[in-house]
CSV table of C-alpha atoms in Angstrom, one decimal:
chain,number,residue,atom,x,y,z
A,1,MET,CA,86.4,-97.1,-23.7
A,2,MET,CA,88.1,-100.7,-24.2
A,3,GLY,CA,85.5,-102.6,-25.1
A,4,LYS,CA,84.3,-100.1,-28.0
A,5,ILE,CA,88.1,-100.2,-29.3
A,6,ALA,CA,88.2,-103.9,-29.4
A,7,THR,CA,85.0,-104.4,-30.5
A,8,ALA,CA,86.2,-101.7,-33.9
A,9,ALA,CA,89.0,-103.8,-34.0
A,10,SER,CA,87.0,-107.3,-34.2
A,11,MET,CA,85.0,-105.6,-36.7
A,12,MET,CA,86.9,-104.3,-39.0
A,13,PHE,CA,89.0,-107.6,-38.8
A,14,ILE,CA,86.0,-109.3,-39.5
A,15,VAL,CA,85.2,-107.7,-42.6
A,16,MET,CA,88.6,-108.6,-43.7
A,17,VAL,CA,88.4,-112.2,-43.6
A,18,ILE,CA,84.5,-112.1,-45.0
A,19,MET,CA,86.3,-110.3,-48.2
A,20,SER,CA,88.9,-112.9,-48.1
A,21,CYS,CA,87.2,-116.5,-48.2
A,22,ALA,CA,84.7,-117.7,-50.6
A,23,THR,CA,82.2,-120.4,-49.2
A,24,THR,CA,84.2,-121.9,-46.1
A,25,ILE,CA,84.1,-120.5,-42.7
A,26,PRO,CA,87.8,-119.7,-41.3
A,27,SER,CA,88.7,-121.3,-38.2
A,28,ALA,CA,89.6,-118.0,-36.7
A,29,LEU,CA,85.7,-117.1,-36.5
A,30,LEU,CA,84.9,-120.3,-34.7
A,31,THR,CA,86.6,-120.0,-31.7
A,32,CYS,CA,86.1,-116.9,-28.9
A,33,LYS,CA,88.4,-115.8,-26.3
A,34,ASP,CA,88.4,-117.4,-23.0
A,35,GLU,CA,86.1,-116.5,-20.6
A,36,PRO,CA,87.8,-114.1,-18.2
A,37,ARG,CA,87.9,-115.2,-14.7
A,38,TYR,CA,88.5,-113.1,-11.5
A,39,ILE,CA,92.3,-113.7,-10.1
A,40,GLY,CA,92.4,-110.7,-7.8
A,41,ARG,CA,92.1,-110.1,-3.8
A,42,SER,CA,89.0,-111.1,-2.0
A,43,SER,CA,88.2,-107.9,-0.8
A,44,VAL,CA,87.1,-106.5,-4.6
A,45,SER,CA,87.5,-102.8,-5.2
A,46,ALA,CA,85.5,-100.8,-7.6
A,47,ALA,CA,88.9,-100.8,-9.8
A,48,ASP,CA,89.1,-104.5,-10.0
A,49,LEU,CA,85.1,-105.0,-10.8
A,50,LEU,CA,86.0,-102.4,-13.5
A,51,GLU,CA,88.5,-103.9,-14.9
A,52,PHE,CA,86.8,-107.5,-15.1
A,53,THR,CA,83.7,-106.2,-16.6
A,54,ASP,CA,86.1,-104.3,-19.3
A,55,LYS,CA,87.5,-108.2,-19.5
A,56,VAL,CA,84.0,-109.3,-20.0
A,57,ALA,CA,82.8,-106.8,-22.2
A,58,VAL,CA,85.9,-107.3,-24.8
A,59,ALA,CA,85.4,-111.2,-24.6
A,60,GLY,CA,81.8,-110.9,-25.6
A,61,ALA,CA,82.2,-108.2,-28.3
A,62,ASP,CA,84.8,-110.5,-30.1
A,63,CYS,CA,82.4,-113.7,-29.9
A,64,ARG,CA,79.2,-111.5,-31.3
A,65,SER,CA,81.6,-110.0,-33.7
A,66,LYS,CA,82.9,-113.8,-35.0
A,67,LEU,CA,79.3,-115.1,-34.8
A,68,ALA,CA,78.1,-112.1,-37.0
A,69,ALA,CA,80.4,-112.8,-39.7
A,70,VAL,CA,79.8,-116.6,-39.9
A,71,ARG,CA,75.9,-115.6,-39.9
A,72,LYS,CA,76.8,-113.3,-42.8
A,73,ILE,CA,78.9,-116.0,-44.7
A,74,GLU,CA,76.2,-118.9,-44.1
A,75,ALA,CA,73.7,-115.9,-45.8
A,76,HIS,CA,75.8,-115.9,-48.9
A,77,ASN,CA,76.1,-119.2,-49.1
């Protein structure tokens, strides 16, 4: 669920950035969220695994949406 919300929020941000830029790629699109690292207990519960998986999905969605925006900018140049 959080992954879908993050993807939608990222896409809205990307659309606003694309509409505001002319020919340069904004620096905000050139970096992705850090890859999540598991810093939990040595015995992993199902809840721990689900939380970590959601963090990975959010980071991946962030990076994919920024890459898509860069492709759109480059396609218009």
